[in-house]
Tab-separated table of C-alpha atoms in Angstrom:
chain	number	residue	atom	x	y	z
A	1	MET	CA	-1.387	152.640	-16.340
A	2	LYS	CA	1.685	151.843	-18.408
A	3	ASN	CA	2.066	149.834	-21.962
A	4	GLU	CA	2.363	146.544	-20.007
A	5	GLU	CA	-0.114	143.602	-21.572
A	6	LYS	CA	-2.618	143.635	-17.881
A	7	TYR	CA	-3.457	147.070	-19.766
A	8	MET	CA	-2.940	147.405	-22.985
A	9	GLN	CA	-5.536	143.895	-24.073
A	10	PHE	CA	-8.350	146.378	-23.576
A	11	SER	CA	-9.274	148.401	-26.541
A	12	LEU	CA	-10.583	150.983	-23.900
A	13	VAL	CA	-7.108	151.455	-22.819
A	14	GLN	CA	-5.531	151.661	-26.648
A	15	GLU	CA	-7.996	153.923	-27.255
A	16	MET	CA	-7.092	155.978	-24.603
A	17	MET	CA	-3.891	155.845	-25.138
A	18	ASP	CA	-4.297	157.189	-29.046
A	19	THR	CA	-6.012	160.447	-27.213
A	20	PRO	CA	-2.693	162.658	-27.279
A	21	GLY	CA	-2.024	161.626	-31.052
A	22	VAL	CA	-5.724	162.792	-31.780
A	23	LEU	CA	-5.060	165.633	-30.174
A	24	LYS	CA	-1.709	166.350	-31.162
A	25	ASN	CA	-3.254	166.478	-35.015
A	26	PHE	CA	-6.262	167.811	-34.651
A	27	LYS	CA	-7.557	169.867	-37.146
A	28	LEU	CA	-10.867	172.305	-37.836
A	29	ASP	CA	-10.847	171.976	-41.719
A	30	ASP	CA	-13.941	173.511	-44.007
A	31	ALA	CA	-15.649	174.870	-40.973
A	32	GLY	CA	-15.839	178.143	-42.338
A	33	ASP	CA	-19.325	178.242	-42.910
A	34	VAL	CA	-20.653	176.799	-39.302
A	35	VAL	CA	-18.295	179.797	-37.721
A	36	GLU	CA	-20.230	182.634	-39.824
A	37	ALA	CA	-23.284	181.262	-38.737
A	38	ILE	CA	-22.261	181.108	-35.174
A	39	LYS	CA	-20.937	184.696	-35.480
A	40	SER	CA	-23.954	185.726	-37.606
A	41	VAL	CA	-26.672	184.921	-34.734
A	42	GLY	CA	-24.215	184.991	-31.628
A	43	LYS	CA	-26.275	181.855	-29.860
A	44	LEU	CA	-24.774	177.846	-30.247
A	45	PHE	CA	-26.698	175.450	-29.199
A	46	MET	CA	-24.699	172.325	-28.298
A	47	THR	CA	-27.084	168.863	-27.677
A	48	GLY	CA	-26.292	164.788	-27.503
A	49	GLU	CA	-26.544	162.434	-25.290
A	50	GLY	CA	-24.359	161.127	-22.318
A	51	SER	CA	-20.486	161.561	-23.323
A	52	SER	CA	-21.265	163.418	-26.461
A	53	ARG	CA	-22.644	166.195	-24.702
A	54	ILE	CA	-21.212	166.100	-20.968
A	55	PHE	CA	-17.960	166.968	-21.345
A	56	PRO	CA	-17.834	168.234	-25.328
A	57	ALA	CA	-20.593	170.738	-24.866
A	58	LYS	CA	-19.778	171.500	-20.959
A	59	ASN	CA	-15.966	172.556	-21.615
A	60	ALA	CA	-16.735	174.323	-24.652
A	61	ILE	CA	-19.166	176.238	-21.955
A	62	TYR	CA	-16.770	176.786	-19.327
A	63	THR	CA	-13.884	177.589	-21.050
A	64	ALA	CA	-14.794	180.468	-23.179
A	65	MET	CA	-17.170	181.858	-20.342
A	66	CYS	CA	-13.589	182.315	-18.716
A	67	GLU	CA	-12.197	184.123	-21.674
A	68	GLY	CA	-15.221	186.406	-21.487
A	69	THR	CA	-17.816	185.544	-24.520
A	70	SER	CA	-20.235	187.248	-26.232
A	71	LEU	CA	-22.097	184.205	-27.375
A	72	ASP	CA	-24.724	183.163	-25.987
A	73	LEU	CA	-24.050	179.264	-25.326
A	74	ALA	CA	-26.020	176.214	-24.041
A	75	THR	CA	-26.583	172.741	-23.824
A	76	ASP	CA	-29.008	169.671	-22.455
A	77	GLY	CA	-30.295	166.883	-23.907
A	78	GLY	CA	-32.183	165.892	-27.293
A	79	ARG	CA	-35.879	165.323	-25.305
A	80	GLN	CA	-35.728	168.754	-23.335
A	81	ALA	CA	-34.284	170.718	-25.513
A	82	ALA	CA	-37.393	169.443	-28.100
A	83	GLU	CA	-39.154	171.680	-25.423
A	84	TYR	CA	-37.184	174.952	-26.464
A	85	ASP	CA	-37.687	177.399	-28.925
A	86	LEU	CA	-34.133	176.728	-31.069
A	87	SER	CA	-35.328	179.014	-34.068
A	88	ASP	CA	-32.521	181.396	-33.684
A	89	TYR	CA	-30.101	179.345	-32.772
A	90	VAL	CA	-27.127	177.192	-34.253
A	91	VAL	CA	-27.618	173.653	-33.335
A	92	PHE	CA	-24.887	171.217	-33.100
A	93	GLY	CA	-26.324	167.630	-32.548
A	94	ALA	CA	-23.508	165.392	-31.312
A	95	SER	CA	-23.817	161.363	-31.451
A	96	ASN	CA	-20.788	158.884	-32.496
A	97	SER	CA	-22.821	156.460	-33.922
A	98	GLY	CA	-25.239	158.986	-36.065
A	99	SER	CA	-28.039	157.195	-34.860
A	100	THR	CA	-28.969	158.239	-31.129
A	101	LYS	CA	-32.231	158.430	-31.509
A	102	GLU	CA	-33.410	161.647	-28.970
A	103	VAL	CA	-30.625	163.467	-31.243
A	104	ILE	CA	-32.285	162.449	-34.199
A	105	ALA	CA	-35.525	163.387	-32.827
A	106	LEU	CA	-34.764	166.682	-32.084
A	107	LEU	CA	-33.239	167.579	-35.305
A	108	ASN	CA	-36.198	166.271	-37.152
A	109	LYS	CA	-38.535	168.471	-35.028
A	110	ILE	CA	-36.859	171.301	-35.946
A	111	LYS	CA	-35.466	171.091	-39.034
A	112	ALA	CA	-38.289	172.847	-41.159
A	113	GLY	CA	-36.909	176.370	-41.918
A	114	HIS	CA	-33.861	175.718	-39.847
A	115	ASP	CA	-30.813	176.784	-41.581
A	116	GLY	CA	-28.324	176.109	-39.016
A	117	LEU	CA	-28.305	172.467	-38.198
A	118	PHE	CA	-25.145	170.552	-37.824
A	119	GLY	CA	-23.937	166.902	-37.057
A	120	LEU	CA	-20.659	166.072	-35.368
A	121	THR	CA	-20.335	161.995	-35.172
A	122	ALA	CA	-17.666	159.148	-35.817
A	123	ARG	CA	-19.162	157.939	-38.704
A	124	GLU	CA	-19.898	158.220	-42.777
A	125	ASN	CA	-23.585	158.344	-44.078
A	126	THR	CA	-25.595	158.690	-40.880
A	127	LYS	CA	-29.124	159.464	-40.199
A	128	LEU	CA	-27.560	162.179	-38.374
A	129	SER	CA	-25.638	163.768	-41.787
A	130	GLU	CA	-29.188	163.606	-43.716
A	131	MET	CA	-30.816	166.046	-40.936
A	132	ALA	CA	-28.201	168.100	-40.795
A	133	LYS	CA	-26.881	170.827	-43.169
A	134	LYS	CA	-23.341	169.737	-42.629
A	135	THR	CA	-22.390	166.667	-40.435
A	136	PHE	CA	-18.384	167.089	-39.475
A	137	VAL	CA	-16.443	163.584	-38.647
A	138	LEU	CA	-14.235	162.408	-36.545
A	139	SER	CA	-10.815	161.508	-37.710
A	140	CYS	CA	-10.537	159.006	-34.312
A	141	GLY	CA	-12.756	156.859	-36.023
A	142	TRP	CA	-14.580	154.084	-34.037
A	143	GLU	CA	-14.171	153.065	-30.825
A	144	GLN	CA	-14.369	149.382	-29.775
A	145	ALA	CA	-14.782	149.373	-26.135
A	146	VAL	CA	-18.101	150.464	-24.644
A	147	ALA	CA	-17.047	153.555	-22.611
A	148	ALA	CA	-16.239	156.468	-25.375
A	149	THR	CA	-12.328	157.919	-24.478
A	150	LYS	CA	-10.813	159.463	-27.584
A	151	SER	CA	-13.950	160.086	-29.511
A	152	VAL	CA	-14.993	162.679	-26.535
A	153	ALA	CA	-11.499	164.447	-26.204
A	154	GLU	CA	-11.941	165.272	-30.096
A	155	GLN	CA	-15.370	166.299	-29.984
A	156	ALA	CA	-14.660	168.502	-26.924
A	157	LEU	CA	-11.291	170.335	-28.768
A	158	PHE	CA	-13.695	170.265	-32.251
A	159	TYR	CA	-16.273	172.358	-29.810
A	160	GLN	CA	-13.378	174.734	-28.191
A	161	GLU	CA	-11.575	175.386	-31.570
A	162	LEU	CA	-14.976	176.427	-33.375
A	163	LEU	CA	-15.429	179.315	-30.832
A	164	ALA	CA	-11.695	180.110	-30.670
A	165	GLN	CA	-12.146	180.453	-35.077
A	166	ALA	CA	-15.240	182.674	-34.520
A	167	LYS	CA	-13.536	185.041	-32.184
A	168	GLY	CA	-10.812	185.068	-35.038
A	169	THR	CA	-8.354	183.196	-33.066
A	170	THR	CA	-6.548	179.373	-32.786
A	171	LEU	CA	-5.709	177.226	-30.172
A	172	ALA	CA	-3.946	174.916	-33.123
A	173	ASP	CA	-0.126	175.970	-31.879
A	174	GLN	CA	-0.990	174.496	-28.124
A	175	PHE	CA	-2.009	171.763	-29.509
A	176	ALA	CA	1.248	169.809	-29.012
A	177	ALA	CA	2.059	170.348	-25.506
A	178	LEU	CA	-1.748	169.553	-24.714
A	179	GLY	CA	-1.035	165.830	-26.466
A	180	ASP	CA	1.963	165.631	-23.942
A	181	ALA	CA	0.605	166.718	-21.132
A	182	VAL	CA	-2.460	163.998	-21.355
A	183	GLU	CA	0.043	161.652	-22.022
A	184	ASP	CA	1.389	162.520	-18.952
A	185	ALA	CA	-1.746	162.119	-17.161
A	186	LEU	CA	-2.602	158.468	-19.008
A	187	THR	CA	0.751	157.319	-17.371
A	188	LEU	CA	1.098	158.858	-14.280
A	189	ASP	CA	1.950	155.887	-11.003
A	190	ILE	CA	-1.311	155.422	-9.077
A	191	ASP	CA	-0.597	154.870	-5.692
A	192	PRO	CA	-1.693	151.159	-4.641
A	193	GLU	CA	-3.469	152.350	-1.735
A	194	LEU	CA	-5.368	154.863	-3.444
A	195	THR	CA	-6.131	152.329	-5.813
A	196	LYS	CA	-7.174	149.679	-3.680
A	197	LYS	CA	-9.545	152.200	-1.355
A	198	ILE	CA	-10.899	153.288	-4.775
A	199	ALA	CA	-11.777	149.622	-5.440
A	200	ASN	CA	-13.419	148.895	-2.286
A	201	ALA	CA	-15.247	151.989	-2.093
A	202	GLY	CA	-19.513	152.281	-1.085
A	203	THR	CA	-19.821	154.893	-3.524
A	204	ILE	CA	-17.378	156.684	-5.731
A	205	TYR	CA	-17.906	160.308	-5.942
A	206	PHE	CA	-16.677	163.391	-8.169
A	207	ALA	CA	-16.578	166.780	-6.862
A	208	GLY	CA	-15.424	169.240	-8.968
A	209	ARG	CA	-16.753	172.264	-11.081
A	210	ASN	CA	-19.714	171.959	-14.004
A	211	ASP	CA	-17.252	171.730	-17.001
A	212	GLY	CA	-18.180	168.197	-17.479
A	213	VAL	CA	-15.064	166.902	-15.906
A	214	ALA	CA	-15.872	165.370	-13.163
A	215	GLU	CA	-19.389	164.666	-14.455
A	216	GLU	CA	-18.169	162.659	-16.832
A	217	LEU	CA	-16.162	160.390	-15.151
A	218	THR	CA	-18.939	159.561	-12.787
A	219	LEU	CA	-20.233	158.089	-16.233
A	220	LYS	CA	-17.519	156.210	-16.858
A	221	THR	CA	-16.983	155.095	-13.046
A	222	ASN	CA	-20.314	153.356	-13.568
A	223	GLU	CA	-18.789	151.709	-16.930
A	224	ILE	CA	-15.455	151.385	-16.137
A	225	THR	CA	-15.213	149.898	-12.653
A	226	ARG	CA	-18.930	148.906	-12.532
A	227	LYS	CA	-19.287	150.666	-9.114
A	228	LYS	CA	-21.858	153.382	-7.986
A	229	SER	CA	-20.755	157.004	-8.323
A	230	ASP	CA	-22.137	160.621	-8.000
A	231	PHE	CA	-21.145	164.086	-9.195
A	232	LEU	CA	-21.170	166.389	-6.759
A	233	GLU	CA	-21.047	169.705	-8.929
A	234	GLY	CA	-19.391	173.053	-7.515
A	235	THR	CA	-19.311	172.862	-3.751
A	236	TYR	CA	-22.174	171.119	-3.517
A	237	ALA	CA	-19.525	168.286	-1.620
A	238	VAL	CA	-20.048	170.881	1.841
A	239	HIS	CA	-23.602	171.676	1.121
A	240	GLY	CA	-25.050	167.876	3.170
A	241	ILE	CA	-23.740	164.903	1.050
A	242	GLU	CA	-22.246	164.042	4.232
A	243	GLU	CA	-25.238	163.330	6.235
A	244	VAL	CA	-25.713	159.911	3.692
A	245	MET	CA	-22.120	159.034	3.202
A	246	ASN	CA	-19.856	156.419	5.001
A	247	ALA	CA	-16.406	156.035	6.170
A	248	ASP	CA	-15.659	153.767	3.471
A	249	ASP	CA	-16.055	156.094	0.227
A	250	VAL	CA	-14.142	158.241	-1.532
A	251	VAL	CA	-14.375	161.658	-2.955
A	252	ILE	CA	-12.218	162.296	-5.783
A	253	LEU	CA	-11.691	166.065	-6.060
A	254	ILE	CA	-11.152	167.558	-10.132
A	255	ASN	CA	-9.178	170.580	-9.749
A	256	PRO	CA	-10.410	171.720	-6.682
A	257	PHE	CA	-11.616	175.320	-5.257
A	258	GLU	CA	-8.406	176.093	-3.205
A	259	ALA	CA	-10.834	177.550	-0.525
A	260	GLU	CA	-13.147	174.800	-0.218
A	261	LEU	CA	-10.184	172.549	0.795
A	262	GLU	CA	-10.191	172.703	4.755
A	263	LYS	CA	-13.905	173.024	4.656
A	264	ILE	CA	-13.583	169.405	2.868
A	265	LYS	CA	-11.115	167.981	5.183
A	266	GLU	CA	-13.693	168.928	8.190
A	267	THR	CA	-16.512	167.739	7.322
A	268	LEU	CA	-16.140	164.966	5.098
A	269	ALA	CA	-12.292	163.660	5.705
A	270	ASP	CA	-12.529	164.358	9.424
A	271	GLY	CA	-16.696	164.081	9.892
A	272	VAL	CA	-17.275	161.185	8.129
A	273	GLY	CA	-14.151	159.434	8.157
A	274	LEU	CA	-13.698	159.015	4.215
A	275	THR	CA	-10.708	159.404	2.080
A	276	VAL	CA	-10.338	162.666	0.040
A	277	ILE	CA	-7.909	162.481	-3.341
A	278	ALA	CA	-7.357	165.247	-5.177
A	279	VAL	CA	-6.464	165.535	-8.947
A	280	SER	CA	-4.727	168.845	-9.667
A	281	ASP	CA	-1.561	171.263	-10.906
A	282	LYS	CA	-0.318	171.679	-7.580
A	283	ASP	CA	0.073	170.178	-4.467
A	284	THR	CA	-3.019	170.269	-1.409
A	285	ILE	CA	-3.641	169.006	2.122
A	286	PHE	CA	-4.851	165.689	0.673
A	287	PRO	CA	-3.261	162.532	-1.403
A	288	THR	CA	-3.023	164.680	-4.834
A	289	ILE	CA	-2.476	162.880	-8.359
A	290	LYS	CA	-0.574	166.276	-9.945
A	291	VAL	CA	-0.679	166.922	-13.440
A	292	LYS	CA	0.880	169.506	-16.017
A	293	ASP	CA	-1.470	172.894	-16.352
A	294	VAL	CA	-2.144	173.530	-20.000
A	295	GLY	CA	-4.416	176.883	-19.303
A	296	LEU	CA	-7.873	176.606	-20.622
A	297	LEU	CA	-7.159	173.253	-22.253
A	298	SER	CA	-6.193	171.596	-18.757
A	299	ASN	CA	-9.728	170.171	-18.532
A	300	TYR	CA	-8.490	167.236	-20.892
A	301	VAL	CA	-5.007	166.357	-18.651
A	302	TYR	CA	-7.543	166.167	-15.829
A	303	LEU	CA	-9.989	163.841	-17.922
A	304	ALA	CA	-7.336	161.685	-18.528
A	305	ALA	CA	-5.772	161.625	-15.157
A	306	GLY	CA	-9.329	160.556	-14.274
A	307	TRP	CA	-9.538	157.455	-17.036
A	308	ASN	CA	-6.235	156.240	-15.771
A	309	ILE	CA	-7.300	155.913	-11.877
A	310	LEU	CA	-10.173	154.245	-12.731
A	311	VAL	CA	-8.104	151.786	-14.809
A	312	GLU	CA	-6.229	150.981	-12.429
A	313	VAL	CA	-9.399	149.973	-10.631
A	314	GLY	CA	-11.581	148.338	-13.376
A	315	VAL	CA	-7.820	145.890	-13.683
A	316	SER	CA	-7.386	145.757	-9.685
A	317	LEU	CA	-11.000	144.207	-9.397
A	318	ASP	CA	-10.622	142.327	-12.591
A	319	ILE	CA	-12.951	143.641	-14.837
A	320	ASN	CA	-13.513	143.126	-19.017
A	321	LEU	CA	-12.767	146.726	-19.092
A	322	ASP	CA	-14.376	146.943	-22.912
A	323	LYS	CA	-17.170	144.787	-22.129
A	324	ALA	CA	-20.042	146.013	-19.850
A	325	GLU	CA	-22.871	143.990	-18.683
A	326	ARG	CA	-25.927	145.677	-19.294
A	327	ALA	CA	-24.789	149.121	-20.739
A	328	ARG	CA	-24.455	149.232	-24.505
A	329	LYS	CA	-22.561	150.645	-27.411
A	330	VAL	CA	-25.433	152.738	-28.874
A	331	GLY	CA	-27.400	153.783	-25.447
A	332	ASN	CA	-30.963	154.660	-27.698
A	333	GLU	CA	-30.619	153.957	-31.285
A	334	PHE	CA	-32.977	155.303	-33.809
A	335	VAL	CA	-34.075	152.879	-35.469
A	336	GLU	CA	-36.091	153.325	-39.272
C-alpha cells in the first residue's frame, strides 16, 4: 500500500495512514483517578462490540499476562457481560459512537451504586458519557470509512498505557519507534502473486494468538474485501479444520508459533494444498511478510501489516473500501 491515488482516494486508507501519527503522539492525560481505582480493586473489565473490543481489550490482556500481572483482567460483549456480577470491577465501555446499544444497556443495568464505570469514545457529549463516571475521548477523531482502523489502534494503546501506569511505569518512550514500525508495515510491498491468491480465495483464514490481532483482521476481511473469513485461534489450524478446507483457500499466520510450522505445512499446505502465508518478524518456511519487532507493542505492527494486505486485495477486486453494501458504521445504535 503506497501513497498513490488508487489507494489514497479512500478514506479508509487515509485513516490507516493516520495511525502512525496517532500512536507517536498518544498521551494518556487526566487518568489518575482511573489508575487509582484499578490499583485499589485489582480488577478491570473491558467491554464493547466488534472492533472497539476485539483488539483493544484482548491485546491489553495478552500483553499484561506476558509481563506477569496481579490484576484480574477480563472482556466480553455487553449482552453476555450483563449476566456477570461486575460490582467490584472497574468497568470500561468502549464505543466510538458513544451510542452502541449493548454497551449502553450494560452500563445502565449496573450503574446503580457502581462508582467505577468509565467510557472510551470518539465523540463528545454522548449517551455513554451520561452513564459513565468519566469518559475519555480519542484524539484520532471520527472516522469516515465503515471499517474502524486508527480508532482501534488508539483504543488499544489507551488500555495498554493505562495498565502500564497502574503498575507505575509508562510506554511513552516507545511510541515513536512504534509509529515508525507501523508506518513501515503499512507501506510494505506485498507480492502481487500473494495478493492474487488471497483475492481468489474461497475463504481467508487468519490463525494466531487470542490477542485480538488475527480475530480483528478476520472482521476487517469481511468489511474491506467482502470475502468469507474465519479466525483460527491458537493451534486450531491443526486440530480438525482441515476437513472442510479447500485448495483455493488461504491461511494467513499472524506471528506464528515456530513449533507449529512444520505441522501446518504437513496438514494444510501439503495435505489440503492451500496457500499458507506468514506475517512475522522473522523468516518462516512459508512466504513471509516481515515486520519490525517492537516487543510487547508488536501487535500494532502485525495489525497494520494485515490492513496492508487487505487493502491490496480490496483494490485488486475493485471494491469501494469506504462503503460496505450492508454493514453500518454504527452496528446497533441506541435510540432514545
